[in-house]
PDB file of C-alpha atoms and ligand atoms in Angstrom:
ATOM      1  CA  MET A  10      -5.687   2.840   5.359  1.00 96.00           C
ATOM      2  CA  THR A  11      -3.643  -0.163   4.965  1.00 98.00           C
ATOM      3  CA  GLY A  12       0.152   0.070   5.323  1.00 98.00           C
ATOM      4  CA  GLY A  13      -0.496   3.232   7.324  1.00 98.00           C
ATOM      5  CA  THR A  14       2.347   2.889   9.842  1.00 97.00           C
ATOM      6  CA  SER A  15       5.273   3.930   7.691  1.00 96.00           C
ATOM      7  CA  GLY A  16       6.442   5.765   4.556  1.00 96.00           C
ATOM      8  CA  ILE A  17       3.663   6.866   2.051  1.00 97.00           C
ATOM      9  CA  GLY A  18       0.814   5.377   4.034  1.00 98.00           C
ATOM     10  CA  ARG A  19       1.823   7.292   7.215  1.00 97.00           C
ATOM     11  CA  GLU A  20       1.728  10.637   5.343  1.00 97.00           C
ATOM     12  CA  VAL A  21      -1.504   9.782   3.560  1.00 98.00           C
ATOM     13  CA  ALA A  22      -3.127   8.709   6.798  1.00 98.00           C
ATOM     14  CA  ARG A  23      -2.085  11.880   8.522  1.00 97.00           C
ATOM     15  CA  ARG A  24      -3.503  13.946   5.719  1.00 97.00           C
ATOM     16  CA  PHE A  25      -6.799  11.993   5.845  1.00 97.00           C
ATOM     17  CA  GLY A  26      -6.764  12.544   9.577  1.00 97.00           C
ATOM     18  CA  GLU A  27      -7.297  16.265   8.941  1.00 96.00           C
ATOM     19  CA  ALA A  28     -10.524  15.485   7.102  1.00 93.00           C
ATOM     20  CA  GLY A  29     -12.074  12.630   9.073  1.00 93.00           C
ATOM     21  CA  ALA A  30     -11.719   9.507  11.241  1.00 96.00           C
ATOM     22  CA  VAL A  31      -8.840   7.064  10.102  1.00 97.00           C
ATOM     23  CA  ILE A  32      -8.260   3.413  10.774  1.00 98.00           C
ATOM     24  CA  VAL A  33      -4.584   2.655  10.421  1.00 98.00           C
ATOM     25  CA  VAL A  34      -4.186  -0.992   9.363  1.00 98.00           C
ATOM     26  CA  ASP A  35      -0.761  -2.520   9.442  1.00 97.00           C
ATOM     27  CA  ILE A  36       1.184  -5.618  10.670  1.00 96.00           C
ATOM     28  CA  ARG A  37       3.013  -3.252  13.028  1.00 95.00           C
ATOM     29  CA  GLU A  38       2.233  -0.286  15.100  1.00 96.00           C
ATOM     30  CA  GLN A  39       5.627   1.357  15.510  1.00 95.00           C
ATOM     31  CA  PRO A  40       7.094   2.937  12.271  1.00 93.00           C
ATOM     32  CA  GLU A  41      10.702   2.778  13.474  1.00 82.00           C
ATOM     33  CA  GLU A  42      12.607  -0.115  15.175  1.00 73.00           C
ATOM     34  CA  ASP A  43      13.817   2.215  17.808  1.00 72.00           C
ATOM     35  CA  ASP A  44      10.242   3.110  18.939  1.00 74.00           C
ATOM     36  CA  GLU A  45      11.197   6.757  18.781  1.00 79.00           C
ATOM     37  CA  SER A  46       8.445   7.906  16.421  1.00 91.00           C
ATOM     38  CA  ALA A  47       4.775   7.979  17.380  1.00 95.00           C
ATOM     39  CA  PRO A  48       2.546   5.615  15.886  1.00 97.00           C
ATOM     40  CA  THR A  49       0.428   7.063  13.074  1.00 97.00           C
ATOM     41  CA  HIS A  50      -2.840   7.000  14.950  1.00 98.00           C
ATOM     42  CA  GLU A  51      -1.165   8.962  17.764  1.00 97.00           C
ATOM     43  CA  LEU A  52       0.120  11.504  15.392  1.00 96.00           C
ATOM     44  CA  ILE A  53      -3.404  12.118  14.118  1.00 97.00           C
ATOM     45  CA  GLU A  54      -4.929  12.162  17.576  1.00 97.00           C
ATOM     46  CA  ASP A  55      -2.309  14.675  18.670  1.00 97.00           C
ATOM     47  CA  ASN A  56      -3.502  16.836  15.900  1.00 96.00           C
ATOM     48  CA  ASP A  57      -7.014  16.685  17.241  1.00 96.00           C
ATOM     49  CA  GLY A  58      -8.101  14.013  14.765  1.00 97.00           C
ATOM     50  CA  ARG A  59      -9.772  10.630  15.390  1.00 96.00           C
ATOM     51  CA  ALA A  60      -7.943   7.537  14.649  1.00 97.00           C
ATOM     52  CA  GLU A  61      -7.385   3.915  15.672  1.00 97.00           C
ATOM     53  CA  PHE A  62      -4.816   1.286  14.898  1.00 98.00           C
ATOM     54  CA  ILE A  63      -5.841  -2.347  14.081  1.00 98.00           C
ATOM     55  CA  GLU A  64      -3.029  -4.843  13.674  1.00 97.00           C
ATOM     56  CA  THR A  65      -3.864  -6.647  10.505  1.00 97.00           C
ATOM     57  CA  ASP A  66      -2.063  -8.759   7.910  1.00 97.00           C
ATOM     58  CA  VAL A  67      -3.728  -7.819   4.587  1.00 98.00           C
ATOM     59  CA  SER A  68      -2.819 -11.175   3.113  1.00 97.00           C
ATOM     60  CA  ASP A  69      -5.623 -12.611   5.192  1.00 97.00           C
ATOM     61  CA  PRO A  70      -8.903 -11.658   3.522  1.00 97.00           C
ATOM     62  CA  THR A  71     -10.943 -12.560   6.545  1.00 97.00           C
ATOM     63  CA  ASP A  72      -8.942 -10.143   8.635  1.00 97.00           C
ATOM     64  CA  VAL A  73      -9.393  -7.300   6.086  1.00 97.00           C
ATOM     65  CA  GLY A  74     -13.099  -7.912   6.276  1.00 94.00           C
ATOM     66  CA  ALA A  75     -13.012  -7.673   9.983  1.00 95.00           C
ATOM     67  CA  VAL A  76     -11.305  -4.181   9.710  1.00 96.00           C
ATOM     68  CA  VAL A  77     -14.128  -2.893   7.459  1.00 94.00           C
ATOM     69  CA  GLU A  78     -16.675  -4.227   9.919  1.00 92.00           C
ATOM     70  CA  ALA A  79     -14.863  -2.394  12.721  1.00 93.00           C
ATOM     71  CA  ALA A  80     -15.094   0.885  10.676  1.00 95.00           C
ATOM     72  CA  ARG A  81     -18.890   0.715  11.121  1.00 92.00           C
ATOM     73  CA  GLU A  82     -18.096   2.306  14.620  1.00 91.00           C
ATOM     74  CA  PHE A  83     -16.969   5.248  12.670  1.00 91.00           C
ATOM     75  CA  GLY A  84     -20.051   5.199  10.510  1.00 93.00           C
ATOM     76  CA  GLY A  85     -18.607   2.903   7.695  1.00 95.00           C
ATOM     77  CA  VAL A  86     -15.906   3.083   5.126  1.00 97.00           C
ATOM     78  CA  GLY A  87     -16.143   6.382   3.118  1.00 96.00           C
ATOM     79  CA  VAL A  88     -12.568   5.931   1.596  1.00 97.00           C
ATOM     80  CA  MET A  89     -10.495   2.733   1.457  1.00 98.00           C
ATOM     81  CA  VAL A  90      -6.798   3.175   0.821  1.00 98.00           C
ATOM     82  CA  ASN A  91      -5.253  -0.161  -0.112  1.00 98.00           C
ATOM     83  CA  ASN A  92      -1.542   0.725   0.279  1.00 98.00           C
ATOM     84  CA  ALA A  93       0.306  -2.070   2.157  1.00 98.00           C
ATOM     85  CA  GLY A  94       2.950  -3.641   0.011  1.00 97.00           C
ATOM     86  CA  ILE A  95       6.237  -5.454   0.107  1.00 95.00           C
ATOM     87  CA  TYR A  96       9.168  -5.456  -2.161  1.00 92.00           C
ATOM     88  CA  ARG A  97      11.185  -8.586  -3.061  1.00 90.00           C
ATOM     89  CA  GLU A  98      13.997  -8.964  -5.527  1.00 86.00           C
ATOM     90  CA  ALA A  99      15.342 -12.057  -7.360  1.00 87.00           C
ATOM     91  CA  SER A 100      16.134 -13.236 -10.706  1.00 84.00           C
ATOM     92  CA  LEU A 101      13.324 -15.104 -12.479  1.00 88.00           C
ATOM     93  CA  ILE A 102      14.980 -18.335 -12.542  1.00 88.00           C
ATOM     94  CA  GLU A 103      15.931 -18.273  -8.923  1.00 86.00           C
ATOM     95  CA  THR A 104      12.658 -16.984  -7.499  1.00 89.00           C
ATOM     96  CA  ASP A 105      11.258 -19.338  -4.875  1.00 90.00           C
ATOM     97  CA  ASP A 106       7.554 -20.142  -5.093  1.00 94.00           C
ATOM     98  CA  ASP A 107       6.892 -19.179  -1.473  1.00 94.00           C
ATOM     99  CA  ALA A 108       8.579 -15.768  -2.165  1.00 94.00           C
ATOM    100  CA  PHE A 109       6.298 -15.317  -5.209  1.00 96.00           C
ATOM    101  CA  ASP A 110       3.157 -16.285  -3.190  1.00 96.00           C
ATOM    102  CA  GLN A 111       4.029 -13.909  -0.347  1.00 96.00           C
ATOM    103  CA  VAL A 112       4.435 -10.945  -2.678  1.00 96.00           C
ATOM    104  CA  PHE A 113       1.132 -11.751  -4.357  1.00 98.00           C
ATOM    105  CA  ALA A 114      -0.724 -12.494  -1.193  1.00 98.00           C
ATOM    106  CA  ILE A 115       0.129  -9.011   0.165  1.00 97.00           C
ATOM    107  CA  ASN A 116       0.442  -6.924  -2.852  1.00 98.00           C
ATOM    108  CA  VAL A 117      -2.431  -8.283  -4.968  1.00 98.00           C
ATOM    109  CA  ARG A 118      -4.834 -10.357  -2.855  1.00 98.00           C
ATOM    110  CA  GLY A 119      -4.466  -7.752   0.031  1.00 98.00           C
ATOM    111  CA  VAL A 120      -5.564  -5.005  -2.424  1.00 98.00           C
ATOM    112  CA  PHE A 121      -8.314  -7.300  -3.842  1.00 98.00           C
ATOM    113  CA  ALA A 122      -9.668  -7.994  -0.365  1.00 98.00           C
ATOM    114  CA  GLY A 123      -9.603  -4.344   0.492  1.00 98.00           C
ATOM    115  CA  CYS A 124     -11.537  -3.447  -2.635  1.00 98.00           C
ATOM    116  CA  ARG A 125     -14.111  -6.062  -2.073  1.00 98.00           C
ATOM    117  CA  ALA A 126     -14.692  -5.509   1.655  1.00 98.00           C
ATOM    118  CA  ALA A 127     -14.895  -1.776   1.216  1.00 98.00           C
ATOM    119  CA  ALA A 128     -17.247  -2.092  -1.778  1.00 98.00           C
ATOM    120  CA  ARG A 129     -19.552  -4.490  -0.022  1.00 97.00           C
ATOM    121  CA  ASP A 130     -19.712  -2.086   2.980  1.00 97.00           C
ATOM    122  CA  MET A 131     -20.513   0.856   0.712  1.00 97.00           C
ATOM    123  CA  LEU A 132     -23.156  -1.114  -1.193  1.00 97.00           C
ATOM    124  CA  GLU A 133     -24.770  -2.371   2.042  1.00 96.00           C
ATOM    125  CA  ARG A 134     -25.043   1.058   3.450  1.00 96.00           C
ATOM    126  CA  GLU A 135     -26.122   2.373   0.016  1.00 96.00           C
ATOM    127  CA  GLU A 136     -23.500   5.099   0.289  1.00 96.00           C
ATOM    128  CA  PRO A 137     -20.948   6.406  -2.360  1.00 96.00           C
ATOM    129  CA  GLY A 138     -17.316   6.005  -1.752  1.00 97.00           C
ATOM    130  CA  SER A 139     -13.786   6.072  -2.940  1.00 97.00           C
ATOM    131  CA  ILE A 140     -11.160   3.391  -3.052  1.00 98.00           C
ATOM    132  CA  VAL A 141      -7.526   4.297  -3.828  1.00 98.00           C
ATOM    133  CA  ASN A 142      -5.034   1.656  -4.420  1.00 98.00           C
ATOM    134  CA  THR A 143      -1.142   2.036  -4.348  1.00 98.00           C
ATOM    135  CA  ALA A 144       0.197   0.748  -7.802  1.00 98.00           C
ATOM    136  CA  SER A 145       3.641   1.730  -8.789  1.00 97.00           C
ATOM    137  CA  ILE A 146       5.679   2.849 -11.789  1.00 94.00           C
ATOM    138  CA  SER A 147       6.492  -0.803 -11.757  1.00 95.00           C
ATOM    139  CA  SER A 148       2.917  -1.475 -13.023  1.00 97.00           C
ATOM    140  CA  GLU A 149       4.187  -0.621 -16.409  1.00 95.00           C
ATOM    141  CA  TYR A 150       7.886  -0.352 -16.201  1.00 91.00           C
ATOM    142  CA  ALA A 151       9.869  -3.632 -16.147  1.00 91.00           C
ATOM    143  CA  GLN A 152      13.074  -4.031 -14.377  1.00 87.00           C
ATOM    144  CA  VAL A 153      15.620  -6.866 -14.106  1.00 86.00           C
ATOM    145  CA  GLY A 154      15.089  -8.706 -10.913  1.00 86.00           C
ATOM    146  CA  HIS A 155      11.536  -7.475 -10.472  1.00 90.00           C
ATOM    147  CA  SER A 156       9.492 -10.385 -11.836  1.00 94.00           C
ATOM    148  CA  MET A 157       7.523 -10.792  -8.551  1.00 95.00           C
ATOM    149  CA  TYR A 158       7.028  -7.077  -7.611  1.00 95.00           C
ATOM    150  CA  ASP A 159       6.420  -5.695 -11.169  1.00 96.00           C
ATOM    151  CA  ALA A 160       3.852  -8.478 -12.007  1.00 98.00           C
ATOM    152  CA  SER A 161       2.068  -7.813  -8.657  1.00 98.00           C
ATOM    153  CA  LYS A 162       1.849  -4.003  -9.350  1.00 98.00           C
ATOM    154  CA  GLY A 163       0.769  -4.703 -12.846  1.00 98.00           C
ATOM    155  CA  ALA A 164      -2.006  -6.842 -11.324  1.00 98.00           C
ATOM    156  CA  VAL A 165      -2.939  -3.982  -8.958  1.00 98.00           C
ATOM    157  CA  MET A 166      -3.282  -1.558 -11.784  1.00 98.00           C
ATOM    158  CA  MET A 167      -5.625  -3.927 -13.849  1.00 98.00           C
ATOM    159  CA  LEU A 168      -7.583  -4.792 -10.649  1.00 98.00           C
ATOM    160  CA  THR A 169      -8.141  -1.166 -10.079  1.00 98.00           C
ATOM    161  CA  ARG A 170      -9.408  -0.769 -13.734  1.00 98.00           C
ATOM    162  CA  VAL A 171     -11.949  -3.672 -13.407  1.00 98.00           C
ATOM    163  CA  ALA A 172     -13.231  -2.568 -10.004  1.00 98.00           C
ATOM    164  CA  ALA A 173     -13.626   0.967 -11.222  1.00 98.00           C
ATOM    165  CA  LEU A 174     -15.767  -0.355 -14.273  1.00 98.00           C
ATOM    166  CA  GLU A 175     -17.822  -2.611 -11.956  1.00 98.00           C
ATOM    167  CA  LEU A 176     -18.448  -0.070  -9.181  1.00 98.00           C
ATOM    168  CA  ALA A 177     -18.928   3.096 -11.074  1.00 97.00           C
ATOM    169  CA  ARG A 178     -22.672   2.555 -11.537  1.00 98.00           C
ATOM    170  CA  TYR A 179     -22.978   2.581  -7.597  1.00 97.00           C
ATOM    171  CA  ASP A 180     -21.124   5.821  -7.264  1.00 96.00           C
ATOM    172  CA  ILE A 181     -18.017   4.177  -5.926  1.00 97.00           C
ATOM    173  CA  ARG A 182     -14.969   5.464  -7.437  1.00 97.00           C
ATOM    174  CA  VAL A 183     -11.778   3.440  -7.770  1.00 98.00           C
ATOM    175  CA  ASN A 184      -8.434   4.821  -8.710  1.00 98.00           C
ATOM    176  CA  ALA A 185      -4.706   3.949  -8.251  1.00 98.00           C
ATOM    177  CA  VAL A 186      -1.801   6.152  -7.544  1.00 98.00           C
ATOM    178  CA  ALA A 187       1.454   4.941  -9.304  1.00 97.00           C
ATOM    179  CA  PRO A 188       4.472   6.463  -7.449  1.00 96.00           C
ATOM    180  CA  GLY A 189       7.784   6.636  -8.942  1.00 92.00           C
ATOM    181  CA  ILE A 190      10.863   6.318  -6.510  1.00 89.00           C
ATOM    182  CA  ILE A 191       9.749   7.596  -3.180  1.00 92.00           C
ATOM    183  CA  GLU A 192      11.991   8.177  -0.152  1.00 91.00           C
ATOM    184  CA  THR A 193      10.848   5.612   2.374  1.00 91.00           C
ATOM    185  CA  THR A 194      12.418   2.544   3.990  1.00 88.00           C
ATOM    186  CA  PHE A 195      10.585   0.277   1.532  1.00 87.00           C
ATOM    187  CA  GLY A 196      12.394  -2.922   0.728  1.00 76.00           C
ATOM    188  CA  ASP A 197      14.604  -2.765   3.695  1.00 72.00           C
ATOM    189  CA  GLY A 198      13.811  -6.262   4.406  1.00 52.00           C
ATOM    190  CA  ASN A 199      11.439  -8.437   6.351  1.00 42.00           C
ATOM    191  CA  PRO A 200      13.610 -10.774   8.611  1.00 36.00           C
ATOM    192  CA  ASP A 201      10.815 -13.434   9.113  1.00 38.00           C
ATOM    193  CA  PHE A 202      10.739 -13.677   5.309  1.00 37.00           C
ATOM    194  CA  ASP A 203      14.432 -14.235   4.857  1.00 40.00           C
ATOM    195  CA  ARG A 204      14.385 -16.856   7.685  1.00 32.00           C
ATOM    196  CA  GLU A 205      11.355 -18.707   6.310  1.00 40.00           C
ATOM    197  CA  LEU A 206      12.646 -18.977   2.759  1.00 40.00           C
ATOM    198  CA  GLY A 207      16.225 -19.793   3.280  1.00 43.00           C
ATOM    199  CA  ASP A 208      18.607 -20.262   0.350  1.00 47.00           C
ATOM    200  CA  GLY A 209      16.047 -20.044  -2.363  1.00 44.00           C
ATOM    201  CA  PHE A 210      15.442 -16.303  -1.658  1.00 43.00           C
ATOM    202  CA  ILE A 211      18.044 -13.904  -2.828  1.00 43.00           C
ATOM    203  CA  LEU A 212      17.980 -10.183  -2.036  1.00 46.00           C
ATOM    204  CA  ASN A 213      21.120  -9.327  -3.894  1.00 47.00           C
ATOM    205  CA  ASP A 214      21.738 -11.880  -6.466  1.00 47.00           C
ATOM    206  CA  ALA A 215      25.340 -11.491  -7.807  1.00 50.00           C
ATOM    207  CA  ASP A 216      24.010 -11.696 -11.312  1.00 49.00           C
ATOM    208  CA  LEU A 217      21.639  -8.728 -10.850  1.00 53.00           C
ATOM    209  CA  PRO A 218      22.697  -5.045 -11.070  1.00 53.00           C
ATOM    210  CA  ASP A 219      22.967  -3.522  -7.635  1.00 54.00           C
ATOM    211  CA  LEU A 220      19.680  -1.627  -7.841  1.00 53.00           C
ATOM    212  CA  ASN A 221      20.298   0.255  -4.559  1.00 53.00           C
ATOM    213  CA  ALA A 222      23.551   1.617  -5.744  1.00 55.00           C
ATOM    214  CA  ARG A 223      22.614   2.743  -9.165  1.00 54.00           C
ATOM    215  CA  GLU A 224      22.393   6.415 -10.101  1.00 59.00           C
ATOM    216  CA  ILE A 225      18.625   7.038 -10.205  1.00 62.00           C
ATOM    217  CA  ASP A 226      18.402  10.803  -9.894  1.00 64.00           C
ATOM    218  CA  PRO A 227      19.602  11.492 -13.545  1.00 69.00           C
ATOM    219  CA  GLU A 228      16.671   9.490 -14.851  1.00 73.00           C
ATOM    220  CA  ILE A 229      14.179  11.611 -13.003  1.00 82.00           C
ATOM    221  CA  PRO A 230      13.471  14.907 -14.776  1.00 84.00           C
ATOM    222  CA  MET A 231      13.183  16.864 -11.429  1.00 84.00           C
ATOM    223  CA  GLY A 232      16.560  15.409 -10.407  1.00 83.00           C
ATOM    224  CA  ARG A 233      15.388  14.082  -7.069  1.00 86.00           C
ATOM    225  CA  THR A 234      13.491  11.190  -5.661  1.00 88.00           C
ATOM    226  CA  GLY A 235       9.907  11.886  -4.524  1.00 92.00           C
ATOM    227  CA  THR A 236       8.568  12.146  -0.955  1.00 95.00           C
ATOM    228  CA  PRO A 237       5.477  10.958   0.670  1.00 97.00           C
ATOM    229  CA  ASP A 238       4.483  14.494   1.107  1.00 97.00           C
ATOM    230  CA  ASP A 239       4.689  15.001  -2.737  1.00 96.00           C
ATOM    231  CA  LEU A 240       2.239  12.132  -3.121  1.00 96.00           C
ATOM    232  CA  ALA A 241      -0.459  12.420  -0.486  1.00 97.00           C
ATOM    233  CA  GLY A 242      -2.593  14.906  -2.252  1.00 97.00           C
ATOM    234  CA  SER A 243      -3.128  12.482  -5.071  1.00 97.00           C
ATOM    235  CA  TYR A 244      -4.847  10.083  -2.643  1.00 97.00           C
ATOM    236  CA  LEU A 245      -7.130  12.853  -1.184  1.00 97.00           C
ATOM    237  CA  PHE A 246      -8.115  14.350  -4.610  1.00 95.00           C
ATOM    238  CA  PRO A 247     -10.135  11.365  -5.926  1.00 94.00           C
ATOM    239  CA  SER A 248     -11.742  10.914  -2.529  1.00 94.00           C
ATOM    240  CA  SER A 249     -12.817  14.563  -2.227  1.00 92.00           C
ATOM    241  CA  ASP A 250     -15.647  16.763  -3.625  1.00 82.00           C
ATOM    242  CA  GLU A 251     -13.112  18.373  -5.844  1.00 77.00           C
ATOM    243  CA  ARG A 252     -12.791  15.301  -7.906  1.00 64.00           C
ATOM    244  CA  LEU A 253     -13.673  15.048 -11.651  1.00 58.00           C
ATOM    245  CA  ASP A 254     -16.779  13.084 -11.991  1.00 57.00           C
TER     246      ASP A 254
HETATM  247  P1  NAD B 320       6.991   1.173   3.656  1.00 79.03           P
HETATM  248  O1  NAD B 320       7.612  -0.155   3.784  1.00 79.03           O
HETATM  249  O2  NAD B 320       7.383   2.399   4.550  1.00 79.03           O
HETATM  250  O3  NAD B 320       5.359   0.941   3.826  1.00 79.03           O
HETATM  251  C1  NAD B 320       4.655  -0.190   3.644  1.00 79.03           C
HETATM  252  C2  NAD B 320       3.932  -0.513   4.903  1.00 79.03           C
HETATM  253  O4  NAD B 320       3.086  -1.652   4.541  1.00 79.03           O
HETATM  254  C3  NAD B 320       4.591  -0.716   6.170  1.00 79.03           C
HETATM  255  O5  NAD B 320       4.094   0.111   7.210  1.00 79.03           O
HETATM  256  C4  NAD B 320       4.574  -2.152   6.454  1.00 79.03           C
HETATM  257  O6  NAD B 320       4.483  -2.484   7.805  1.00 79.03           O
HETATM  258  C5  NAD B 320       3.035  -2.409   5.759  1.00 79.03           C
HETATM  259  N1  NAD B 320       2.793  -3.767   5.391  1.00 79.03           N
HETATM  260  C6  NAD B 320       3.788  -4.699   4.957  1.00 79.03           C
HETATM  261  N2  NAD B 320       3.264  -5.878   4.709  1.00 79.03           N
HETATM  262  C7  NAD B 320       1.929  -5.899   5.323  1.00 79.03           C
HETATM  263  C8  NAD B 320       0.964  -6.745   5.438  1.00 79.03           C
HETATM  264  N3  NAD B 320       1.095  -8.086   5.183  1.00 79.03           N
HETATM  265  N4  NAD B 320      -0.234  -6.362   6.126  1.00 79.03           N
HETATM  266  C9  NAD B 320      -0.302  -4.975   6.582  1.00 79.03           C
HETATM  267  N5  NAD B 320       0.636  -4.141   6.421  1.00 79.03           N
HETATM  268  C10 NAD B 320       1.845  -4.527   5.765  1.00 79.03           C
HETATM  269  O7  NAD B 320       7.037   1.488   2.077  1.00 79.03           O
HETATM  270  P2  NAD B 320       6.232   2.625   1.116  1.00 79.03           P
HETATM  271  O8  NAD B 320       7.341   3.114   0.205  1.00 79.03           O
HETATM  272  O9  NAD B 320       5.609   3.564   1.925  1.00 79.03           O
HETATM  273  O10 NAD B 320       5.210   1.577   0.369  1.00 79.03           O
HETATM  274  C11 NAD B 320       3.891   1.745   0.355  1.00 79.03           C
HETATM  275  C12 NAD B 320       3.483   1.335  -1.012  1.00 79.03           C
HETATM  276  O11 NAD B 320       3.866   2.182  -1.869  1.00 79.03           O
HETATM  277  C13 NAD B 320       3.707  -0.170  -1.273  1.00 79.03           C
HETATM  278  O12 NAD B 320       2.529  -0.699  -1.841  1.00 79.03           O
HETATM  279  C14 NAD B 320       4.711  -0.034  -2.334  1.00 79.03           C
HETATM  280  O13 NAD B 320       4.649  -1.061  -3.177  1.00 79.03           O
HETATM  281  C15 NAD B 320       4.287   1.334  -3.045  1.00 79.03           C
HETATM  282  N6  NAD B 320       5.392   2.045  -3.774  1.00 79.03           N
HETATM  283  C16 NAD B 320       6.506   2.419  -3.228  1.00 79.03           C
HETATM  284  C17 NAD B 320       7.443   3.141  -3.848  1.00 79.03           C
HETATM  285  C18 NAD B 320       8.823   3.681  -3.271  1.00 79.03           C
HETATM  286  O14 NAD B 320       9.607   4.098  -4.094  1.00 79.03           O
HETATM  287  N7  NAD B 320       8.827   3.761  -2.015  1.00 79.03           N
HETATM  288  C19 NAD B 320       7.276   3.242  -5.276  1.00 79.03           C
HETATM  289  C20 NAD B 320       6.103   2.801  -5.805  1.00 79.03           C
HETATM  290  C21 NAD B 320       5.165   2.270  -5.069  1.00 79.03           C
END
């Protein structure tokens, strides 16, 4: 379960923890800066589940492979959830190459590495399995200032389709969940990123609409944004015996 420390991934990991052992993979263990919330693996263990945290940057395919290797201790990867992702905003003309590369390294190559490592493990063990990737409404819906993010999530959707086609014959199912706007701290910023990129990176370009301030609820038929709890079941369903074959 990548990106399992906070937001959507935390809730999905918690729910999977009710069904089996979970490896929580993330660049950080603490969900909050103030250390007040328990890490996800502790939450699962407190609920009599089995879980472990492995600090991993999904943009490094070798590290992602090592996590899957570590899962052998639990009997191998039955379900791989590739959920870690970042959000960066900039106008196309001002987007820095490093910013683009970082978004793609995490959002696309991270998912690719997770799919590949999990599929190799399942094939080696000759076991069926399920892979669920976090795409986005942005996989198909273009927004101003979203060239890096929307392109990355479009890639996740197509990667999911190709992987599903290739792996179906081995009884490995590959699906994507494409959330709309979900209440998490997503996009609140990565200080290291700002520091590394300097002036070329713009979080709130004056030429862009203030996406955080806009009225989004009226665009959503239910009149409210989603929650991780709304979504979690859609990750469990394709990984369960209740699935549609
Ligand atoms: P979040 O920021 O709470 O969760 C993202 C998690 O990924 C964090 O725990 C973060 O530490 C981790 N992460 C970031 N970079 C990483 C890296 N290099 N390696 C390992 N872990 C890393 O936000 P969220 O809303 O829960 O986002 C989860 C996924 O949902 C993302 O892929 C995001 O694109 C997608 N999504 C979110 C929304 C939304 O509105 N919140 C909508 C559509 C899709």
